[in-house]
Amino acid sequence: MHPAEQHFQYLTRRHFFGQAGLGLGSAALATLMGNSAQAAAPSAAASPGLPDLPHFAPKAKRAIYLFAAGAPSQLDTFDYKPKLDELFDTDLPESIRQGQRLTTMTSGQSRFPIAPSKFKFEQYGQSGAWVSELLPHTAKMVDDLAIVRTVHTEAINHDPAITYICTGNQLPGRASLGAWLSYGLGSTNADLPSFVVMTPSWTGRQQAQALYNRLWGSGFLPSRYQGVSLRSNGDPVLFLSNPPGVSTELRRRMLDRLEAFNQKTYEDIGDPETRTRIEQAEMAFRMQSSVPELTDLSGESKSTLEMYGDEVTKPGTFAASCLLARRMAERDVRFVQIFHRGWDQHGNLAGDLPKQCHDIDQPAWALVQDLKDRGLLDDTLVVFGGEFGRTVYCQGKLTRENYGRDHHPRCFTIWMTGGGIKRGVVHGETDDFSYNIVKDPVHIHDLNATILHTLGIDHRRLVYKHQGLDVRLTGVEEQHPVEAILA
């Protein structure tokens, strides 16, 4: 049965009449539901997803998204603009800015002085991709990457921008990319969640933008599809360990009794979320053995640990998270998202950006090489990028050795590799100021459509009826996967 239909059919007449006081919205919803209650649903872990998915043969079975929250400066990493050096401290031409929207952090500046990158760039690989000296390990693998320099968005501030790229809408309440994948494709591992999130530490500017559960939430989808956050301290998942005096057998009996109570509640009220609670409790019980095994790195070889860098055995680092992501890929976890914070260099870019790049450069490279060595890269998609870019003009004091950059939604750079992605390509061009796109623009909806495509999903057909609308991750505009980077 289609999960949406199943979700509606869980609701009984008793539940409908019990909620009738909520008004005409409930009455309208009731016409969609029918009256019959269903027996217990299959567990979330065993769910095959929607019956008509994948829509076509997928190139990727799973995905890992390395999210640089705060927005890396494309000008100091991948979008080399050598002509800017001779324009140091001159005003950004109005013909380039064209009256475009600015944040309140720089809109009051008397001028917009151009800040060339202080970092050296070189070309690498057969693709000739330009990469900054800040990313020496990434530079070694450019022939494995599709580098897209022309991603753009409408959002100009962090909260709406990161919500937009993660959920397809600037306003809270929508389902995240990982939740859509869990809903559409289901799970292929009965003992681990299909969607796992990690939020590692960072070494740059510590006053970072907050992260919210909605970035990996299920929104209007049933809550069984939301991401599960893997912690670095204590239990990897809250309350995973049995408290003192509680054995596995006792926990099993407690869960059986709890399920009986929840089943009775479900029969009395008919709320589908009661079924979700039952399924989550069962998943938690299975995770008591699967998660400790997942996070035990004692079986990893010395060469593998060395490849990820010195911090790989330190829980909560980006390196440790990347190694765990590879281990989850081996166990067929559908979607892993790692949010690395601190990429918000409004000032002291020369001091903070190198630290951020050092955090991610070797581990991200090692993750790709590790997947490749184990034969997993061909069917695992890996994505790296943030929510928008940074301005060519300086925020605050400008010197040759240091500067800051404000938010810039008009163009930024991401890279992709693995299943379904053409390797060794650089896609799109920006103007000489990395301010506007001059060739091959890629909206963030196009980016998400591309991710879905690699996993065998036509983004136009992955929909969920909500508030009378057929909602999809990529919005209602005409968006397309980026064909030029698809293998």
CSV table of C-alpha atoms in Angstrom, one decimal:
chain,number,residue,atom,x,y,z
A,1,MET,CA,0.0,0.0,0.0
A,2,HIS,CA,1.2,3.6,-0.7
A,3,PRO,CA,2.5,5.1,2.6
A,4,ALA,CA,0.3,8.1,2.2
A,5,GLU,CA,-2.8,6.0,1.8
A,6,GLN,CA,-1.7,3.9,4.7
A,7,HIS,CA,-1.2,7.0,6.8
A,8,PHE,CA,-4.7,8.1,6.1
A,9,GLN,CA,-6.2,4.7,6.7
A,10,TYR,CA,-4.7,4.5,10.1
A,11,LEU,CA,-7.1,7.2,11.2
A,12,THR,CA,-10.4,5.8,12.5
A,13,ARG,CA,-13.9,7.2,12.7
A,14,ARG,CA,-13.5,7.6,16.5
A,15,HIS,CA,-10.3,9.7,15.9
A,16,PHE,CA,-12.1,11.8,13.3
A,17,PHE,CA,-15.1,12.6,15.6
A,18,GLY,CA,-12.7,13.2,18.5
A,19,GLN,CA,-10.9,15.8,16.5
A,20,ALA,CA,-14.0,17.3,14.8
A,21,GLY,CA,-13.9,20.4,17.1
A,22,LEU,CA,-10.8,21.5,15.3
A,23,GLY,CA,-13.0,23.0,12.6
A,24,LEU,CA,-13.6,22.7,8.9
A,25,GLY,CA,-10.0,21.7,8.2
A,26,SER,CA,-10.5,18.4,10.0
A,27,ALA,CA,-13.8,17.9,8.2
A,28,ALA,CA,-12.1,18.4,4.8
A,29,LEU,CA,-9.3,16.1,5.8
A,30,ALA,CA,-11.7,13.4,6.8
A,31,THR,CA,-13.0,13.1,3.2
A,32,LEU,CA,-9.6,11.8,2.2
A,33,MET,CA,-9.2,9.2,4.9
A,34,GLY,CA,-11.9,6.5,4.8
A,35,ASN,CA,-13.1,4.9,7.9
A,36,SER,CA,-11.3,1.6,8.3
A,37,ALA,CA,-8.4,1.2,10.7
A,38,GLN,CA,-5.5,-1.0,9.6
A,39,ALA,CA,-3.5,-3.6,11.4
A,40,ALA,CA,0.0,-2.8,12.6
A,41,ALA,CA,2.1,-1.3,9.9
A,42,PRO,CA,5.4,-2.9,8.9
A,43,SER,CA,8.3,-1.5,10.8
A,44,ALA,CA,10.0,1.6,9.4
A,45,ALA,CA,13.3,-0.2,9.1
A,46,ALA,CA,11.7,-2.8,6.8
A,47,SER,CA,9.8,-0.3,4.7
A,48,PRO,CA,10.5,-0.7,1.0
A,49,GLY,CA,9.4,2.9,0.3
A,50,LEU,CA,6.8,3.9,-2.3
A,51,PRO,CA,5.7,1.2,-4.7
A,52,ASP,CA,6.5,3.1,-7.8
A,53,LEU,CA,10.1,4.1,-6.8
A,54,PRO,CA,12.7,4.2,-8.0
A,55,HIS,CA,11.2,5.8,-11.2
A,56,PHE,CA,14.2,4.6,-13.2
A,57,ALA,CA,17.4,2.6,-12.6
A,58,PRO,CA,19.4,4.5,-10.0
A,59,LYS,CA,23.1,5.1,-10.3
A,60,ALA,CA,23.4,5.7,-6.5
A,61,LYS,CA,21.9,3.6,-3.7
A,62,ARG,CA,22.8,6.0,-0.9
A,63,ALA,CA,24.1,9.5,-0.4
A,64,ILE,CA,26.4,11.4,2.0
A,65,TYR,CA,26.0,15.2,2.2
A,66,LEU,CA,28.9,17.2,3.7
A,67,PHE,CA,27.2,20.5,4.6
A,68,ALA,CA,29.4,23.5,5.3
A,69,ALA,CA,26.9,25.5,7.4
A,70,GLY,CA,27.6,29.3,7.2
A,71,ALA,CA,28.7,29.3,3.6
A,72,PRO,CA,32.3,28.9,2.4
A,73,SER,CA,33.9,31.7,0.4
A,74,GLN,CA,33.9,30.5,-3.2
A,75,LEU,CA,36.5,33.2,-4.0
A,76,ASP,CA,39.0,31.7,-1.6
A,77,THR,CA,38.4,28.1,-2.5
A,78,PHE,CA,37.3,27.2,-6.0
A,79,ASP,CA,36.3,30.3,-8.0
A,80,TYR,CA,39.7,31.8,-9.0
A,81,LYS,CA,39.5,35.5,-10.1
A,82,PRO,CA,43.1,36.6,-10.8
A,83,LYS,CA,42.0,40.0,-12.3
A,84,LEU,CA,40.9,41.2,-8.9
A,85,ASP,CA,44.4,41.6,-7.6
A,86,GLU,CA,44.9,44.8,-9.6
A,87,LEU,CA,41.5,46.1,-8.4
A,88,PHE,CA,42.4,45.8,-4.7
A,89,ASP,CA,40.4,48.4,-2.6
A,90,THR,CA,38.6,49.9,-5.6
A,91,ASP,CA,34.8,50.1,-5.4
A,92,LEU,CA,32.7,47.3,-6.8
A,93,PRO,CA,31.2,48.8,-10.1
A,94,GLU,CA,27.5,49.5,-9.9
A,95,SER,CA,27.2,47.8,-13.3
A,96,ILE,CA,28.2,44.6,-11.5
A,97,ARG,CA,26.1,45.0,-8.4
A,98,GLN,CA,23.1,46.3,-10.3
A,99,GLY,CA,21.3,47.4,-7.2
A,100,GLN,CA,21.0,43.8,-5.9
A,101,ARG,CA,19.8,43.1,-2.4
A,102,LEU,CA,22.4,43.4,0.4
A,103,THR,CA,22.3,42.3,4.0
A,104,THR,CA,21.8,44.8,6.8
A,105,MET,CA,25.4,44.0,7.8
A,106,THR,CA,26.9,45.8,4.8
A,107,SER,CA,24.1,47.8,3.3
A,108,GLY,CA,25.1,50.8,5.4
A,109,GLN,CA,28.7,50.8,4.3
A,110,SER,CA,29.8,53.9,2.5
A,111,ARG,CA,31.6,51.9,-0.1
A,112,PHE,CA,32.1,48.3,-1.2
A,113,PRO,CA,35.9,47.8,-1.6
A,114,ILE,CA,37.1,44.8,-3.6
A,115,ALA,CA,39.0,42.2,-1.6
A,116,PRO,CA,41.0,39.8,-3.8
A,117,SER,CA,41.8,36.4,-2.3
A,118,LYS,CA,45.1,36.4,-0.5
A,119,PHE,CA,45.4,32.7,-1.1
A,120,LYS,CA,47.3,31.1,-4.0
A,121,PHE,CA,45.5,29.0,-6.6
A,122,GLU,CA,46.8,26.3,-9.0
A,123,GLN,CA,45.2,24.2,-11.7
A,124,TYR,CA,44.9,20.4,-11.0
A,125,GLY,CA,44.0,17.3,-12.9
A,126,GLN,CA,42.9,16.6,-16.4
A,127,SER,CA,40.0,19.0,-15.8
A,128,GLY,CA,42.3,21.9,-15.0
A,129,ALA,CA,40.2,22.9,-12.1
A,130,TRP,CA,41.5,25.8,-10.0
A,131,VAL,CA,41.8,25.0,-6.3
A,132,SER,CA,43.1,27.2,-3.5
A,133,GLU,CA,46.1,26.3,-1.4
A,134,LEU,CA,43.7,25.9,1.5
A,135,LEU,CA,42.4,22.6,0.1
A,136,PRO,CA,45.5,20.5,-0.9
A,137,HIS,CA,43.9,17.1,-0.4
A,138,THR,CA,40.7,18.1,-2.3
A,139,ALA,CA,43.0,19.4,-5.1
A,140,LYS,CA,44.4,15.8,-5.5
A,141,MET,CA,41.0,14.4,-6.3
A,142,VAL,CA,39.5,17.0,-8.8
A,143,ASP,CA,39.4,14.3,-11.5
A,144,ASP,CA,36.9,12.5,-9.2
A,145,LEU,CA,34.7,15.6,-8.8
A,146,ALA,CA,32.1,17.6,-10.6
A,147,ILE,CA,32.7,21.1,-9.4
A,148,VAL,CA,29.7,23.4,-9.9
A,149,ARG,CA,30.5,27.1,-9.6
A,150,THR,CA,27.1,28.6,-10.4
A,151,VAL,CA,24.7,27.5,-7.7
A,152,HIS,CA,22.4,30.3,-6.6
A,153,THR,CA,19.5,31.0,-4.3
A,154,GLU,CA,17.1,33.7,-3.4
A,155,ALA,CA,17.8,33.6,0.4
A,156,ILE,CA,20.4,36.0,1.7
A,157,ASN,CA,20.4,35.2,5.5
A,158,HIS,CA,21.4,32.0,7.1
A,159,ASP,CA,18.2,30.7,8.7
A,160,PRO,CA,16.0,30.9,5.6
A,161,ALA,CA,18.9,30.0,3.3
A,162,ILE,CA,19.9,26.7,5.1
A,163,THR,CA,16.2,25.9,5.6
A,164,TYR,CA,15.6,26.5,1.8
A,165,ILE,CA,18.4,24.2,0.6
A,166,CYS,CA,17.7,21.5,3.1
A,167,THR,CA,13.8,21.5,2.8
A,168,GLY,CA,13.0,23.3,-0.5
A,169,ASN,CA,11.4,26.2,1.2
A,170,GLN,CA,12.6,29.2,3.2
A,171,LEU,CA,9.8,28.8,5.8
A,172,PRO,CA,9.9,26.1,8.4
A,173,GLY,CA,7.5,23.2,8.2
A,174,ARG,CA,8.6,21.3,5.1
A,175,ALA,CA,10.3,17.9,5.0
A,176,SER,CA,14.0,17.7,4.6
A,177,LEU,CA,15.9,16.0,1.8
A,178,GLY,CA,16.8,13.0,3.9
A,179,ALA,CA,13.2,12.6,5.0
A,180,TRP,CA,12.0,12.7,1.4
A,181,LEU,CA,14.5,9.9,0.6
A,182,SER,CA,13.4,7.8,3.5
A,183,TYR,CA,9.8,8.3,2.6
A,184,GLY,CA,10.3,7.6,-1.1
A,185,LEU,CA,13.0,4.9,-1.1
A,186,GLY,CA,12.6,3.3,2.3
A,187,SER,CA,15.3,1.6,4.3
A,188,THR,CA,17.7,-1.2,3.3
A,189,ASN,CA,19.0,-1.8,6.9
A,190,ALA,CA,16.7,-3.2,9.5
A,191,ASP,CA,18.9,-2.3,12.4
A,192,LEU,CA,19.9,1.3,11.7
A,193,PRO,CA,17.9,4.4,10.7
A,194,SER,CA,17.6,5.2,7.0
A,195,PHE,CA,18.6,8.9,7.7
A,196,VAL,CA,21.4,9.8,10.1
A,197,VAL,CA,22.7,13.3,11.0
A,198,MET,CA,26.0,14.3,12.6
A,199,THR,CA,27.0,17.8,13.8
A,200,PRO,CA,30.8,17.7,14.4
A,201,SER,CA,33.0,20.2,16.1
A,202,TRP,CA,34.9,23.0,14.2
A,203,THR,CA,38.0,25.1,14.8
A,204,GLY,CA,37.2,28.4,13.1
A,205,ARG,CA,35.0,31.2,14.5
A,206,GLN,CA,33.1,29.6,17.4
A,207,GLN,CA,30.2,32.0,17.3
A,208,ALA,CA,28.4,29.9,14.6
A,209,GLN,CA,24.8,30.0,13.4
A,210,ALA,CA,22.5,27.7,15.3
A,211,LEU,CA,21.3,24.4,13.7
A,212,TYR,CA,17.7,23.4,14.1
A,213,ASN,CA,16.1,19.9,14.1
A,214,ARG,CA,13.9,21.0,11.2
A,215,LEU,CA,16.9,20.8,8.9
A,216,TRP,CA,16.7,17.1,9.2
A,217,GLY,CA,13.0,16.9,10.2
A,218,SER,CA,10.1,15.2,8.5
A,219,GLY,CA,7.9,18.3,8.3
A,220,PHE,CA,4.4,17.2,7.1
A,221,LEU,CA,5.6,13.6,6.5
A,222,PRO,CA,5.1,11.1,9.2
A,223,SER,CA,7.8,11.5,11.9
A,224,ARG,CA,9.2,8.1,11.3
A,225,TYR,CA,11.1,9.6,8.3
A,226,GLN,CA,13.0,12.3,10.3
A,227,GLY,CA,16.7,12.1,10.7
A,228,VAL,CA,18.3,10.5,13.8
A,229,SER,CA,21.1,12.6,15.3
A,230,LEU,CA,24.2,10.7,16.2
A,231,ARG,CA,25.9,12.3,19.2
A,232,SER,CA,29.6,12.4,20.0
A,233,ASN,CA,29.3,12.3,23.9
A,234,GLY,CA,27.6,9.7,26.0
A,235,ASP,CA,25.2,7.4,24.2
A,236,PRO,CA,25.5,7.9,20.4
A,237,VAL,CA,21.7,8.1,20.5
A,238,LEU,CA,19.9,9.4,23.6
A,239,PHE,CA,18.9,6.7,26.1
A,240,LEU,CA,20.4,4.0,24.0
A,241,SER,CA,22.0,2.2,26.9
A,242,ASN,CA,20.0,0.4,29.5
A,243,PRO,CA,20.1,2.1,33.0
A,244,PRO,CA,21.8,0.3,35.9
A,245,GLY,CA,19.8,-2.8,36.9
A,246,VAL,CA,18.0,-3.1,33.6
A,247,SER,CA,19.0,-6.1,31.6
A,248,THR,CA,18.3,-6.7,27.9
A,249,GLU,CA,15.6,-9.2,28.8
A,250,LEU,CA,13.9,-6.8,31.1
A,251,ARG,CA,14.1,-4.0,28.5
A,252,ARG,CA,12.4,-6.4,26.0
A,253,ARG,CA,9.6,-7.1,28.4
A,254,MET,CA,9.2,-3.4,29.1
A,255,LEU,CA,8.9,-2.7,25.4
A,256,ASP,CA,6.4,-5.5,24.9
A,257,ARG,CA,4.2,-4.1,27.6
A,258,LEU,CA,4.7,-0.5,26.2
A,259,GLU,CA,3.7,-1.7,22.8
A,260,ALA,CA,0.6,-3.3,24.2
A,261,PHE,CA,-0.3,0.1,25.9
A,262,ASN,CA,0.4,2.0,22.7
A,263,GLN,CA,-1.6,-0.5,20.6
A,264,LYS,CA,-4.5,0.1,23.0
A,265,THR,CA,-4.1,3.8,22.6
A,266,TYR,CA,-4.0,3.5,18.9
A,267,GLU,CA,-7.2,1.4,18.8
A,268,ASP,CA,-8.9,4.0,21.0
A,269,ILE,CA,-7.7,7.1,19.3
A,270,GLY,CA,-6.4,6.1,15.9
A,271,ASP,CA,-3.5,8.6,15.8
A,272,PRO,CA,-0.9,7.3,13.2
A,273,GLU,CA,1.9,8.8,15.3
A,274,THR,CA,1.1,6.1,17.9
A,275,ARG,CA,2.2,3.6,15.3
A,276,THR,CA,5.4,5.7,14.8
A,277,ARG,CA,6.1,5.5,18.5
A,278,ILE,CA,5.8,1.7,18.5
A,279,GLU,CA,8.2,1.5,15.5
A,280,GLN,CA,10.7,3.9,17.0
A,281,ALA,CA,10.8,1.9,20.2
A,282,GLU,CA,11.5,-1.3,18.2
A,283,MET,CA,14.2,0.5,16.2
A,284,ALA,CA,15.8,1.8,19.4
A,285,PHE,CA,15.9,-1.8,20.8
A,286,ARG,CA,17.7,-3.1,17.6
A,287,MET,CA,20.1,-0.1,17.7
A,288,GLN,CA,21.3,-1.1,21.2
A,289,SER,CA,23.5,-3.7,19.4
A,290,SER,CA,23.9,-2.1,15.9
A,291,VAL,CA,25.0,1.4,17.0
A,292,PRO,CA,27.8,0.3,19.4
A,293,GLU,CA,29.1,-2.0,16.6
A,294,LEU,CA,28.9,0.9,14.1
A,295,THR,CA,30.8,3.3,16.3
A,296,ASP,CA,33.5,0.8,17.3
A,297,LEU,CA,36.6,1.8,15.2
A,298,SER,CA,38.9,-0.9,16.7
A,299,GLY,CA,38.6,-3.0,13.6
A,300,GLU,CA,39.8,-0.2,11.3
A,301,SER,CA,43.3,-0.6,9.9
A,302,LYS,CA,46.1,1.8,10.8
A,303,SER,CA,46.4,2.9,7.2
A,304,THR,CA,42.7,3.8,7.1
A,305,LEU,CA,42.9,5.8,10.3
A,306,GLU,CA,46.0,7.6,9.1
A,307,MET,CA,44.3,8.5,5.8
A,308,TYR,CA,41.5,10.4,7.6
A,309,GLY,CA,44.0,12.4,9.7
A,310,ASP,CA,45.1,12.8,13.3
A,311,GLU,CA,41.6,13.7,14.6
A,312,VAL,CA,39.8,10.6,13.3
A,313,THR,CA,39.9,8.8,16.7
A,314,LYS,CA,38.6,11.9,18.5
A,315,PRO,CA,34.8,11.6,18.9
A,316,GLY,CA,32.8,14.4,17.5
A,317,THR,CA,35.4,15.7,14.9
A,318,PHE,CA,34.6,16.0,11.2
A,319,ALA,CA,37.2,13.3,10.5
A,320,ALA,CA,35.5,10.9,12.9
A,321,SER,CA,32.2,11.7,11.3
A,322,CYS,CA,33.5,11.0,7.8
A,323,LEU,CA,34.8,7.6,8.9
A,324,LEU,CA,31.4,6.8,10.5
A,325,ALA,CA,29.7,7.9,7.2
A,326,ARG,CA,31.8,5.4,5.3
A,327,ARG,CA,30.9,2.7,7.8
A,328,MET,CA,27.2,3.6,7.4
A,329,ALA,CA,27.5,3.4,3.7
A,330,GLU,CA,28.9,-0.1,4.1
A,331,ARG,CA,25.8,-0.9,6.1
A,332,ASP,CA,23.4,0.6,3.5
A,333,VAL,CA,22.2,3.6,5.5
A,334,ARG,CA,20.3,5.5,2.9
A,335,PHE,CA,21.3,9.1,3.7
A,336,VAL,CA,24.0,10.6,6.0
A,337,GLN,CA,24.3,14.3,6.5
A,338,ILE,CA,27.2,16.0,8.3
A,339,PHE,CA,26.7,19.6,9.3
A,340,HIS,CA,30.1,21.3,9.8
A,341,ARG,CA,29.5,24.8,11.3
A,342,GLY,CA,31.6,28.0,11.5
A,343,TRP,CA,31.9,28.9,7.8
A,344,ASP,CA,30.7,32.5,8.4
A,345,GLN,CA,33.7,34.7,7.8
A,346,HIS,CA,32.3,38.3,8.1
A,347,GLY,CA,35.7,39.3,9.4
A,348,ASN,CA,39.1,37.7,10.1
A,349,LEU,CA,38.7,35.4,7.0
A,350,ALA,CA,42.5,35.0,6.8
A,351,GLY,CA,42.5,33.6,10.4
A,352,ASP,CA,39.4,31.5,10.4
A,353,LEU,CA,38.9,30.1,6.9
A,354,PRO,CA,42.2,28.1,6.9
A,355,LYS,CA,41.1,26.4,10.1
A,356,GLN,CA,37.7,25.4,8.6
A,357,CYS,CA,39.4,24.1,5.5
A,358,HIS,CA,41.9,22.1,7.5
A,359,ASP,CA,39.0,20.5,9.4
A,360,ILE,CA,37.3,19.2,6.3
A,361,ASP,CA,40.0,18.9,3.6
A,362,GLN,CA,41.8,15.6,4.4
A,363,PRO,CA,38.7,13.8,5.9
A,364,ALA,CA,36.6,14.6,2.9
A,365,TRP,CA,39.3,13.5,0.5
A,366,ALA,CA,39.8,10.3,2.7
A,367,LEU,CA,36.1,9.6,2.6
A,368,VAL,CA,36.0,9.6,-1.2
A,369,GLN,CA,39.2,7.5,-1.5
A,370,ASP,CA,37.9,5.1,1.1
A,371,LEU,CA,34.6,4.6,-0.7
A,372,LYS,CA,36.5,4.2,-4.0
A,373,ASP,CA,38.9,1.6,-2.5
A,374,ARG,CA,36.1,-0.4,-1.1
A,375,GLY,CA,34.0,-0.4,-4.4
A,376,LEU,CA,31.4,1.9,-2.8
A,377,LEU,CA,31.9,5.1,-4.6
A,378,ASP,CA,30.2,3.9,-7.8
A,379,ASP,CA,26.9,3.7,-6.0
A,380,THR,CA,27.3,6.3,-3.3
A,381,LEU,CA,26.7,10.0,-4.0
A,382,VAL,CA,28.9,12.5,-2.1
A,383,VAL,CA,28.1,16.2,-2.0
A,384,PHE,CA,29.9,19.1,-0.4
A,385,GLY,CA,28.6,22.7,-0.2
A,386,GLY,CA,26.9,25.4,1.9
A,387,GLU,CA,23.8,27.5,1.7
A,388,PHE,CA,25.1,30.5,-0.3
A,389,GLY,CA,28.4,32.2,-1.2
A,390,ARG,CA,30.4,35.3,0.0
A,391,THR,CA,30.8,38.8,-1.5
A,392,VAL,CA,33.8,40.0,-3.5
A,393,TYR,CA,33.7,43.2,-1.5
A,394,CYS,CA,35.0,43.4,2.0
A,395,GLN,CA,32.9,43.7,5.1
A,396,GLY,CA,34.7,45.8,7.7
A,397,LYS,CA,38.4,46.7,7.5
A,398,LEU,CA,40.3,45.7,4.4
A,399,THR,CA,44.0,45.0,4.2
A,400,ARG,CA,46.1,42.9,1.9
A,401,GLU,CA,46.5,40.3,4.6
A,402,ASN,CA,43.0,40.1,6.1
A,403,TYR,CA,39.4,40.9,5.2
A,404,GLY,CA,35.8,39.7,5.7
A,405,ARG,CA,33.1,38.8,3.3
A,406,ASP,CA,29.3,39.1,3.6
A,407,HIS,CA,26.6,36.8,2.4
A,408,HIS,CA,26.2,36.4,-1.3
A,409,PRO,CA,23.3,34.4,-2.8
A,410,ARG,CA,24.0,35.1,-6.5
A,411,CYS,CA,26.7,32.4,-7.0
A,412,PHE,CA,28.5,29.8,-5.0
A,413,THR,CA,30.4,26.6,-5.5
A,414,ILE,CA,29.6,23.0,-4.5
A,415,TRP,CA,31.2,19.7,-5.6
A,416,MET,CA,29.7,16.3,-6.1
A,417,THR,CA,31.1,12.8,-6.9
A,418,GLY,CA,30.2,9.2,-6.9
A,419,GLY,CA,27.1,7.4,-8.2
A,420,GLY,CA,25.5,9.0,-11.2
A,421,ILE,CA,27.9,12.0,-11.4
A,422,LYS,CA,30.3,12.7,-14.2
A,423,ARG,CA,33.8,13.1,-12.9
A,424,GLY,CA,36.6,15.5,-13.7
A,425,VAL,CA,34.3,18.4,-14.9
A,426,VAL,CA,33.9,22.0,-13.9
A,427,HIS,CA,30.5,23.4,-14.6
A,428,GLY,CA,29.4,27.0,-15.0
A,429,GLU,CA,31.1,30.4,-15.1
A,430,THR,CA,30.8,33.5,-13.1
A,431,ASP,CA,31.8,37.0,-14.0
A,432,ASP,CA,35.3,38.5,-13.2
A,433,PHE,CA,34.0,39.5,-9.7
A,434,SER,CA,32.4,36.1,-8.8
A,435,TYR,CA,29.2,38.2,-8.4
A,436,ASN,CA,26.9,37.2,-11.2
A,437,ILE,CA,26.6,34.0,-13.3
A,438,VAL,CA,27.4,34.3,-16.9
A,439,LYS,CA,27.0,30.7,-18.0
A,440,ASP,CA,25.0,27.6,-16.8
A,441,PRO,CA,23.2,28.8,-13.7
A,442,VAL,CA,22.1,26.0,-11.2
A,443,HIS,CA,19.4,26.9,-8.8
A,444,ILE,CA,19.3,25.0,-5.5
A,445,HIS,CA,16.2,23.3,-6.7
A,446,ASP,CA,18.2,22.1,-9.7
A,447,LEU,CA,20.8,20.8,-7.3
A,448,ASN,CA,18.2,18.8,-5.3
A,449,ALA,CA,16.7,17.5,-8.5
A,450,THR,CA,20.1,16.3,-9.5
A,451,ILE,CA,20.6,14.5,-6.2
A,452,LEU,CA,17.2,12.8,-6.5
A,453,HIS,CA,18.0,11.8,-10.1
A,454,THR,CA,21.1,9.9,-9.1
A,455,LEU,CA,19.0,7.9,-6.7
A,456,GLY,CA,16.5,7.0,-9.4
A,457,ILE,CA,13.8,9.7,-8.6
A,458,ASP,CA,12.1,12.0,-11.0
A,459,HIS,CA,11.7,15.1,-8.7
A,460,ARG,CA,8.5,16.1,-10.4
A,461,ARG,CA,6.8,12.8,-9.4
A,462,LEU,CA,8.0,12.6,-5.8
A,463,VAL,CA,5.0,14.4,-4.2
A,464,TYR,CA,3.0,14.4,-1.0
A,465,LYS,CA,-0.4,15.8,-0.6
A,466,HIS,CA,-0.4,18.5,2.2
A,467,GLN,CA,-3.0,21.1,2.9
A,468,GLY,CA,-4.7,20.4,-0.5
A,469,LEU,CA,-1.5,20.7,-2.5
A,470,ASP,CA,0.8,18.2,-4.1
A,471,VAL,CA,4.1,19.3,-2.4
A,472,ARG,CA,7.5,18.4,-3.7
A,473,LEU,CA,11.0,19.1,-2.5
A,474,THR,CA,11.9,21.1,-5.6
A,475,GLY,CA,9.0,23.5,-5.5
A,476,VAL,CA,6.5,24.3,-8.2
A,477,GLU,CA,8.8,26.1,-10.6
A,478,GLU,CA,10.3,24.3,-13.7
A,479,GLN,CA,13.5,22.8,-12.4
A,480,HIS,CA,15.8,20.2,-14.0
A,481,PRO,CA,18.6,17.9,-13.0
A,482,VAL,CA,22.0,19.3,-14.2
A,483,GLU,CA,22.4,17.0,-17.2
A,484,ALA,CA,26.0,18.2,-17.9
A,485,ILE,CA,27.3,16.6,-14.7
A,486,LEU,CA,25.3,13.4,-14.9
A,487,ALA,CA,27.2,10.3,-15.9
